[in-house]
Tab-separated table of C-alpha atoms and ligand atoms in Angstrom:
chain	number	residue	atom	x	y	z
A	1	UNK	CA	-63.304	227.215	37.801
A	2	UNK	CA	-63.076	225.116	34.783
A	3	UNK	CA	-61.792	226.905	31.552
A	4	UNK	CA	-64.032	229.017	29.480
A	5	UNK	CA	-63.643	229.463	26.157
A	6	UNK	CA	-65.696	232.462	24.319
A	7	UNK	CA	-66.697	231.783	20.185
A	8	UNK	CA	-68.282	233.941	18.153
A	9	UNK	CA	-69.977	232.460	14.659
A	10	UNK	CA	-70.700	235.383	11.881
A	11	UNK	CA	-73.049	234.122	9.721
A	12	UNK	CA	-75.083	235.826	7.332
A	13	UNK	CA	-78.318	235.647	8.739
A	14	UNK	CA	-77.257	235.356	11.980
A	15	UNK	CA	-74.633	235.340	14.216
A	16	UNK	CA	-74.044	232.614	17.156
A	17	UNK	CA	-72.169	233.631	20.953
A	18	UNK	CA	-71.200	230.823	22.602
A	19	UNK	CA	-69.709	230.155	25.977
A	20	UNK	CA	-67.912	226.374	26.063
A	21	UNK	CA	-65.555	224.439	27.509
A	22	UNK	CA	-62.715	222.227	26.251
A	23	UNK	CA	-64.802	219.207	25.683
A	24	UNK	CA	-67.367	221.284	23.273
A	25	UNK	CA	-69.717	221.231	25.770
A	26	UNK	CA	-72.355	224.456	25.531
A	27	UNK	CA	-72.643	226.800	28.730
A	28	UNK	CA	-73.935	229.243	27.426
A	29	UNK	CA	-75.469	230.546	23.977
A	30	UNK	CA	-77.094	233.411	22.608
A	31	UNK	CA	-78.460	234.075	18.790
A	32	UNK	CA	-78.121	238.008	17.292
A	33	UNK	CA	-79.582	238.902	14.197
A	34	UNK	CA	-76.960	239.718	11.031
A	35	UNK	CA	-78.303	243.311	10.374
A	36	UNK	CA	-75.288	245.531	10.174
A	37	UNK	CA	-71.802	245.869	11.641
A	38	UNK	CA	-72.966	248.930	13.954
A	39	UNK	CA	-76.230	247.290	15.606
A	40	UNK	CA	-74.749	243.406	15.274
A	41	UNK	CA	-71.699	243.752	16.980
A	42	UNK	CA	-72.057	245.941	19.858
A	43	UNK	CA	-74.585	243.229	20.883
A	44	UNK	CA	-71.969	240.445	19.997
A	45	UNK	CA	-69.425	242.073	22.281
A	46	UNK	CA	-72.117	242.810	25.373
A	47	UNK	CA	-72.393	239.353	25.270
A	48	UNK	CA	-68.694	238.985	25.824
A	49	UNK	CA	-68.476	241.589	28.128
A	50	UNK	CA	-70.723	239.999	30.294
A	51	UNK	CA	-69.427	236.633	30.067
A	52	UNK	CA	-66.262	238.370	31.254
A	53	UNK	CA	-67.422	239.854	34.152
A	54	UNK	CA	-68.656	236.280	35.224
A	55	UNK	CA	-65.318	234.816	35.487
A	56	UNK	CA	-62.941	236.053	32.747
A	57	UNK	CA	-62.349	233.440	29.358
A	58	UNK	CA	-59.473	231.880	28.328
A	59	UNK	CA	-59.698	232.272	24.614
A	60	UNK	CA	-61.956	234.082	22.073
A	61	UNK	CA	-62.203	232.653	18.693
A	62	UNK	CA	-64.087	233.832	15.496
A	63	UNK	CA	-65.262	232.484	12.936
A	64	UNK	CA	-66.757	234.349	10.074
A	65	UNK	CA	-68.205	234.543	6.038
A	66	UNK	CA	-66.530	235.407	4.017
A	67	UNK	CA	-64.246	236.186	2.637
A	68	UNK	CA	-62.180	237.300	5.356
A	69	UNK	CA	-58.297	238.639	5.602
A	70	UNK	CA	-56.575	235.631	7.526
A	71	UNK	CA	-52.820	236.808	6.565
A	72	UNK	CA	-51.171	237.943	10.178
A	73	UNK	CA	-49.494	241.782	9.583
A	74	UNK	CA	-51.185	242.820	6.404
A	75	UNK	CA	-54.393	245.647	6.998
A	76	UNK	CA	-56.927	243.229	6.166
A	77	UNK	CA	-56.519	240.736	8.807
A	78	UNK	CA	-59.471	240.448	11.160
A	79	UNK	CA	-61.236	241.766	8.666
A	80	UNK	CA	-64.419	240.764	6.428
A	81	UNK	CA	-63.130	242.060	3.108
A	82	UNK	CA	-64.797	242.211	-0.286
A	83	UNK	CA	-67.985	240.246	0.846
A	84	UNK	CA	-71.330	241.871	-1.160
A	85	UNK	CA	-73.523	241.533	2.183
A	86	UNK	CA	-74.558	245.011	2.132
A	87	UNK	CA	-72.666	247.120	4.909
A	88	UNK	CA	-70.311	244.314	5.865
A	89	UNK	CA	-67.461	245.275	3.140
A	90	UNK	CA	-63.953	246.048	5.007
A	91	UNK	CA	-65.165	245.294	8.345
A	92	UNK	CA	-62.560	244.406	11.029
A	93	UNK	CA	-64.540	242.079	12.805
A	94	UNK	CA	-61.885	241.010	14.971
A	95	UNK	CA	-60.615	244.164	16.679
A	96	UNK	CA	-64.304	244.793	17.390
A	97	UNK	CA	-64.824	241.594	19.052
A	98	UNK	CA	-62.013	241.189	20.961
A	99	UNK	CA	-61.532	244.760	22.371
A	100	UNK	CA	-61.360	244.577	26.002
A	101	UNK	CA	-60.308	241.313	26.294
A	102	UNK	CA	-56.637	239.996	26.866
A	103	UNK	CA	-57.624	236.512	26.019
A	104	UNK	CA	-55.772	234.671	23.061
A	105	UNK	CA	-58.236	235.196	20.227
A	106	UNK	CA	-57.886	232.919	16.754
A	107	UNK	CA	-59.677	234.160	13.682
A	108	UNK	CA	-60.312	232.084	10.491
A	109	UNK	CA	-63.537	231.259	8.222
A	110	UNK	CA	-66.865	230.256	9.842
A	111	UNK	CA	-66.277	226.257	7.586
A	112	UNK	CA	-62.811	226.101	9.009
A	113	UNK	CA	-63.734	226.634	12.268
A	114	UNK	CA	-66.355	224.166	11.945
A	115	UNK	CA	-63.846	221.537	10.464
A	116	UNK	CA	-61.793	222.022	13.657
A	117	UNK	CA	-64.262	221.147	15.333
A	118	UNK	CA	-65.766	218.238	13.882
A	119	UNK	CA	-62.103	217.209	14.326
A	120	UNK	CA	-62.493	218.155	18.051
A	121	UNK	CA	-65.241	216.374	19.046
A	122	UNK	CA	-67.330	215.500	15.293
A	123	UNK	CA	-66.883	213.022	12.632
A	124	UNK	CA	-63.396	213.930	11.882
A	125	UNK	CA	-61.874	212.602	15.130
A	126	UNK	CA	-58.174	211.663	14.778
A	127	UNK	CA	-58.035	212.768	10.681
A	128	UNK	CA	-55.305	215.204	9.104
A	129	UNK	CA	-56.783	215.408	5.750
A	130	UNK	CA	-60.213	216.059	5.338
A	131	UNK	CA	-62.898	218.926	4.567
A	132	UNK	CA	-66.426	219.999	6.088
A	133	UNK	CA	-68.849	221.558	3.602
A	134	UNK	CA	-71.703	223.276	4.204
A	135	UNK	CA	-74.647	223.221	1.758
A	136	UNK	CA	-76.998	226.202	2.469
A	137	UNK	CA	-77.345	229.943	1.587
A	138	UNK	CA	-73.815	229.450	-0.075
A	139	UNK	CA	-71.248	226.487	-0.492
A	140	UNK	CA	-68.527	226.467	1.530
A	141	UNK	CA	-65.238	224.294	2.400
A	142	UNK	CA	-62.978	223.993	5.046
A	143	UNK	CA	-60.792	222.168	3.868
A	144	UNK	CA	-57.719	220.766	6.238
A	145	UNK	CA	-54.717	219.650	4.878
A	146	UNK	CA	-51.578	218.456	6.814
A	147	UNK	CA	-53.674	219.361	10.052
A	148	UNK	CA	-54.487	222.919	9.120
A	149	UNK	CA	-56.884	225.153	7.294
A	150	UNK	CA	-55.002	226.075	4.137
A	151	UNK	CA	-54.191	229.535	3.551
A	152	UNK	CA	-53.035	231.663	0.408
A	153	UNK	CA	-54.010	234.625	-1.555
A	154	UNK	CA	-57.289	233.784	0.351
A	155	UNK	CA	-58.763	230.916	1.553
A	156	UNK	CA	-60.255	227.606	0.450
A	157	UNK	CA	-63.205	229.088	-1.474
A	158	UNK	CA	-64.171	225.026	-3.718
A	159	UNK	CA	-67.535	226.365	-3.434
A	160	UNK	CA	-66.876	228.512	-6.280
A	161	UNK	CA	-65.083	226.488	-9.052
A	162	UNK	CA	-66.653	225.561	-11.695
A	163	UNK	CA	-67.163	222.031	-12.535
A	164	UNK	CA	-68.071	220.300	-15.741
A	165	UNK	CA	-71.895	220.733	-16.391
A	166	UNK	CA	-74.424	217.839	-16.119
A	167	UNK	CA	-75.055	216.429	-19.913
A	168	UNK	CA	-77.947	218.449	-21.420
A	169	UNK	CA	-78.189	221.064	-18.547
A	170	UNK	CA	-77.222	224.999	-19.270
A	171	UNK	CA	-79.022	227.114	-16.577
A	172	UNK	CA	-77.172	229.194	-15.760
A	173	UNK	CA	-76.742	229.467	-12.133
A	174	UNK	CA	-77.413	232.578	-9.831
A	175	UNK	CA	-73.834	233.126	-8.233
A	176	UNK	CA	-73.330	237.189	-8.606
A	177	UNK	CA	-69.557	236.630	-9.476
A	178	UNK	CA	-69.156	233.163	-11.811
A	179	UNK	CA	-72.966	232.161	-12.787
A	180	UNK	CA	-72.856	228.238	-12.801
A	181	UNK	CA	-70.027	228.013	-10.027
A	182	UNK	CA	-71.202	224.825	-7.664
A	183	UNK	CA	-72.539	227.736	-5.552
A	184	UNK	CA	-74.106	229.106	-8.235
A	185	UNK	CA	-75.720	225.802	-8.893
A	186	UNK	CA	-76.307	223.914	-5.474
A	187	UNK	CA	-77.317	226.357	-2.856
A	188	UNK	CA	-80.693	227.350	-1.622
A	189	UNK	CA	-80.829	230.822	-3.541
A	190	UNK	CA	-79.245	228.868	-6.591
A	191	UNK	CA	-81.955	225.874	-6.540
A	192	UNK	CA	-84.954	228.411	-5.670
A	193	UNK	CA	-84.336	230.660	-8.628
A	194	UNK	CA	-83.900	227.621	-10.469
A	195	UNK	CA	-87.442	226.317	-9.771
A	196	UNK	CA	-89.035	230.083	-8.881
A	197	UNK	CA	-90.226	229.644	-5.613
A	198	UNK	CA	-89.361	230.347	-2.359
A	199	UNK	CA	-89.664	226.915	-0.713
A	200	UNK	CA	-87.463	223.929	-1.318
A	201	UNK	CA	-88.109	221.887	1.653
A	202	UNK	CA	-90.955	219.959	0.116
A	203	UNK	CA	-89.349	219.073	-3.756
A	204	UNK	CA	-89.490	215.177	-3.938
A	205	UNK	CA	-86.345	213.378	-3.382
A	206	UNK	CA	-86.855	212.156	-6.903
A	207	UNK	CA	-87.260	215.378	-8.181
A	208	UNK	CA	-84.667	215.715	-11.561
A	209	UNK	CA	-83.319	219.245	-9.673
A	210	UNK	CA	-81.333	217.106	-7.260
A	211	UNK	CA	-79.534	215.148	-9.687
A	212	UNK	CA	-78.268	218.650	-11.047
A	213	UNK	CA	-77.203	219.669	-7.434
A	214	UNK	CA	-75.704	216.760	-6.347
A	215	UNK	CA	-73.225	216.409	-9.828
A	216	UNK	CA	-72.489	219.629	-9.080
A	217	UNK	CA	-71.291	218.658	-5.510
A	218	UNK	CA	-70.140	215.599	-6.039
A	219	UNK	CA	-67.506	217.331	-8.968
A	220	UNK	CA	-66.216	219.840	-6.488
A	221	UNK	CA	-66.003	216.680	-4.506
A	222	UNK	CA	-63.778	215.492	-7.632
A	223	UNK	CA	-61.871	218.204	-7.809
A	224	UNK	CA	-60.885	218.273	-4.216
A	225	UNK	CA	-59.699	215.139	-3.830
A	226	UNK	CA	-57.667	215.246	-6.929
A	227	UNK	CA	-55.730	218.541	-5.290
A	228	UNK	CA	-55.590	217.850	-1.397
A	229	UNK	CA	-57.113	214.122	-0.798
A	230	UNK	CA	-59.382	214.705	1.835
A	231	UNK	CA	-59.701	211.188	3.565
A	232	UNK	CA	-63.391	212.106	4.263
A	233	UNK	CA	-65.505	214.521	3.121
A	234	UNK	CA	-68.048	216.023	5.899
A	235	UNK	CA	-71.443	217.728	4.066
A	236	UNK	CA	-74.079	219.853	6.293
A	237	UNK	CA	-76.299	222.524	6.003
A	238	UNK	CA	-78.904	223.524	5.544
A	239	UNK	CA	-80.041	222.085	1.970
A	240	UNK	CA	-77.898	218.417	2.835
A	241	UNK	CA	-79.463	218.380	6.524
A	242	UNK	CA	-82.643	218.939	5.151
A	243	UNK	CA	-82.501	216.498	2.074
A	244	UNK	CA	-81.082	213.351	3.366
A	245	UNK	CA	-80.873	211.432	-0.120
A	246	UNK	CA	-78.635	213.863	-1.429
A	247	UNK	CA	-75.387	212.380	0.399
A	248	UNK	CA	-76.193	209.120	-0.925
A	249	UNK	CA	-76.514	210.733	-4.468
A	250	UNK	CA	-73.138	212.866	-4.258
A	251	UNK	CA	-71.118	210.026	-3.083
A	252	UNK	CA	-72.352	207.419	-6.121
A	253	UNK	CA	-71.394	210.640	-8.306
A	254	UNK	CA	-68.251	210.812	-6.891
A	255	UNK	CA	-67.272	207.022	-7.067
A	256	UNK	CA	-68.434	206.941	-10.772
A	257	UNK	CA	-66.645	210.359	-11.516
A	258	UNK	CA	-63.245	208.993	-9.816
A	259	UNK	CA	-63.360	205.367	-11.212
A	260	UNK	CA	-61.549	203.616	-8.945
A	261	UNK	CA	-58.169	205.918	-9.732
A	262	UNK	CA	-58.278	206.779	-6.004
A	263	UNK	CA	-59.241	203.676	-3.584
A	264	UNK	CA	-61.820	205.986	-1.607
A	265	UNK	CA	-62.892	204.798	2.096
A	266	UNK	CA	-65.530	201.891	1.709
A	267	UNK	CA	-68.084	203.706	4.196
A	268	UNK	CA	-67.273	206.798	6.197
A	269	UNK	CA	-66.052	208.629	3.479
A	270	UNK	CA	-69.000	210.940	2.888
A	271	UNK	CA	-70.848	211.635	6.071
A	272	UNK	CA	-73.155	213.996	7.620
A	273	UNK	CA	-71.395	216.133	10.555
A	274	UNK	CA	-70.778	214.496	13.760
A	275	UNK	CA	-71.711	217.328	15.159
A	276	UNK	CA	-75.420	218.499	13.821
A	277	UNK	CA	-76.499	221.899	14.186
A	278	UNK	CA	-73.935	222.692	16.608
A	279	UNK	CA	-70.931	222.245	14.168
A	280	UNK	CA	-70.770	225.695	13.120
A	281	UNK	CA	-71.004	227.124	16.377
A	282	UNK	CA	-69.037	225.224	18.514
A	283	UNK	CA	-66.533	226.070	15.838
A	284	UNK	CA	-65.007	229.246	17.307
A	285	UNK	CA	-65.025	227.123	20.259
A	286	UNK	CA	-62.525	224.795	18.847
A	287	UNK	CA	-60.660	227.735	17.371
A	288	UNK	CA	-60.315	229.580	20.862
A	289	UNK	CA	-58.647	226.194	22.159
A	290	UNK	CA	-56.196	226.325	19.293
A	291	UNK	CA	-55.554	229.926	20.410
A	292	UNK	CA	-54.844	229.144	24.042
A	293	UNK	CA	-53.021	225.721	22.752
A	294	UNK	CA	-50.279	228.179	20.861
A	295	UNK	CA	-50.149	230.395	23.495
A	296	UNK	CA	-49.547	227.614	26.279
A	297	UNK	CA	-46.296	226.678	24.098
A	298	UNK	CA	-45.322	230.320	23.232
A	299	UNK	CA	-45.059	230.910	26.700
A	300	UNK	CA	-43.233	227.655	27.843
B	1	ADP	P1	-76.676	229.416	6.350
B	1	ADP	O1	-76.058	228.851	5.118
B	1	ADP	O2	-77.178	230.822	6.158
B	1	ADP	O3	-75.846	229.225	7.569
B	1	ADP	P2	-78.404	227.090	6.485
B	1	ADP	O4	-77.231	226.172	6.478
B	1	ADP	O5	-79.481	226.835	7.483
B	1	ADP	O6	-78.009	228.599	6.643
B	1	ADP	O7	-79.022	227.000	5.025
B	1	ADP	C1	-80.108	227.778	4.642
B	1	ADP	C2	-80.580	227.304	3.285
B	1	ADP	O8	-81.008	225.944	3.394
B	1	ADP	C3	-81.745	228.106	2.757
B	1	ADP	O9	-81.511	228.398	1.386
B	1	ADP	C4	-82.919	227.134	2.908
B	1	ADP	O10	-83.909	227.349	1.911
B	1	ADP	C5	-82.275	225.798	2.752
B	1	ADP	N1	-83.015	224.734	3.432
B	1	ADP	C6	-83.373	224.705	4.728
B	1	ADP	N2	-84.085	223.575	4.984
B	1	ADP	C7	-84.147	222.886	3.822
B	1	ADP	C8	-84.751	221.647	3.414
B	1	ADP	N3	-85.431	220.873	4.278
B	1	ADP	N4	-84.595	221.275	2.135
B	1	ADP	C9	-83.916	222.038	1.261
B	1	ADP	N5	-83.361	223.213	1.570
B	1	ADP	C10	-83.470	223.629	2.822
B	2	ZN	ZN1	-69.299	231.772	-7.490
């Protein structure tokens, strides 16, 4: 039988089980709600547990929100850690997931999984130095550099910097932790209080809000490539997916704000995902194969 590879996607709505193989290719998929750890997961891992009595995987990989512990031999690996999703604080999501199964498993945030996969199969294809962001309930970045997901105290968390206000504008912003961070500022919670209301898919691409999101996008844009030099800069979700002027916006921003100090890509520098709606999910996927790929040369 061909290999299977098992991915898990925690989002914070809801969470994605997929069954694919190693060209990204779907067999099988299943949506759970995000309730809480106790009712979410136990159906996450009958999933698995079926899927392994089937044939048994080769990999697991899972990709979470955040923030998660992604340091190897400290407590908090595997875990979700300080995250204010109510009941998800200091969950060890990993342990959960993967008990019962003696596959390779790879953990690492829900965006970096994603840009490993756009890198896979997406609109990253043969790049080192790039970063997929996600425009939706929150703003997040993977962001690859030399080849991997870059790791520290934490993890690559641009979607809460804060950037240099648009002239005349001082709202300010609806991120819990920072106010007027680009999260704060540019995600679907952030432009909804804005506005108060609870519907954003029908503003007017000329609408002045947009020009307030995308600067704020299009500076952590700045800021990005001035620290890693991402040689293309993937944007989804749900707010970009749904708004299709707003790349065109946030890249004009970005050329403007960088002034030529950088020569940036003429066209595929700021592009959509290669990889639609299925970019976040098939990221495990992609993360599973990394797994088995470092186990494969452990064991030679
Ligand atoms: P999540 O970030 O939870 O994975 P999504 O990427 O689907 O989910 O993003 C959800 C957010 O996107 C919500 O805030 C929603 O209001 C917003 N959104 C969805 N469709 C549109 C649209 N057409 N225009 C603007 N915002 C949208
Ligand atoms: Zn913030």
């Amino acid at each position: 039988m061909n290999v299977r590879i098992a991915g898990i996607e925690l989002g914070g709505t809801k969470c994605v089980a997929t069954l694919g193989d190693v060209e990204g290719r779907v067999i099988q998929q299943f949506t759970v709600p995000t309730t809480l750890p106790g009712t979410t997961l136990p159906a996450l891992s009958a999933i698995l547990a079926r899927w392994a009595d089937e044939a048994p995987f080769a990999a697991l990989g899972v990709g979470s929100f955040g923030p998660v512990g992604l340091t190897h031999g400290t407590p908090d690996f595997g875990h979700i850690t300080a995250t204010a999703k109510p009941g998800w604080r200091d969950t060890d999501v990993l342990r959960t997931l993967s008990a019962g199964h003696a596959a390779p498993c790879s953990f690492d945030t829900d965006v970096n999984a994603a840009a490993l996969a756009e890198r896979r199969w997406g609109a990253a294809q043969g790049l080192n130095d790039f970063a997929y962001v996600t425009v939706g309930t929150g703003v997040g970045v993977g962001l690859i550099v030399n080849g991997q997901p870059t790791r520290g105290l934490g993890h690559c968390e641009l979607g809460h910097i804060r950037v240099p206000r648009l002239a005349g504008d001082d709202w300010g912003g609806n991120c819990p932790y920072h106010g007027d961070c680009v999260e704060g500022l540019a995600a679907g919670p952030a432009i909804k209080a804005r506005l108060g209301r609870d519907h954003i898919h029908a503003i007017a691409a000329d609408s002045d809000v947009w020009i307030g999101v995308a600067h704020a996008l299009a500076q952590m844009c700045h800021a990005m490539l001035m620290t890693a030099g991402p040689r293309r800069i993937l944007i989804g979700g749900g707010v970009a997916n749904g708004q299709s002027h707003l790349l065109p916006m946030v890249e004009s921003m970005v050329r403007e704000s960088v002034a030529g100090y950088i020569p940036l890509p003429v066209d595929t520098f700021i592009v959509p995902p290669g990889l639609g709606d299925q970019a976040g999910p098939l990221g495990p996927i992609a993360l599973g194969l990394d797994a088995l790929d470092a186990h494969r040369i452990h064991a030679e």
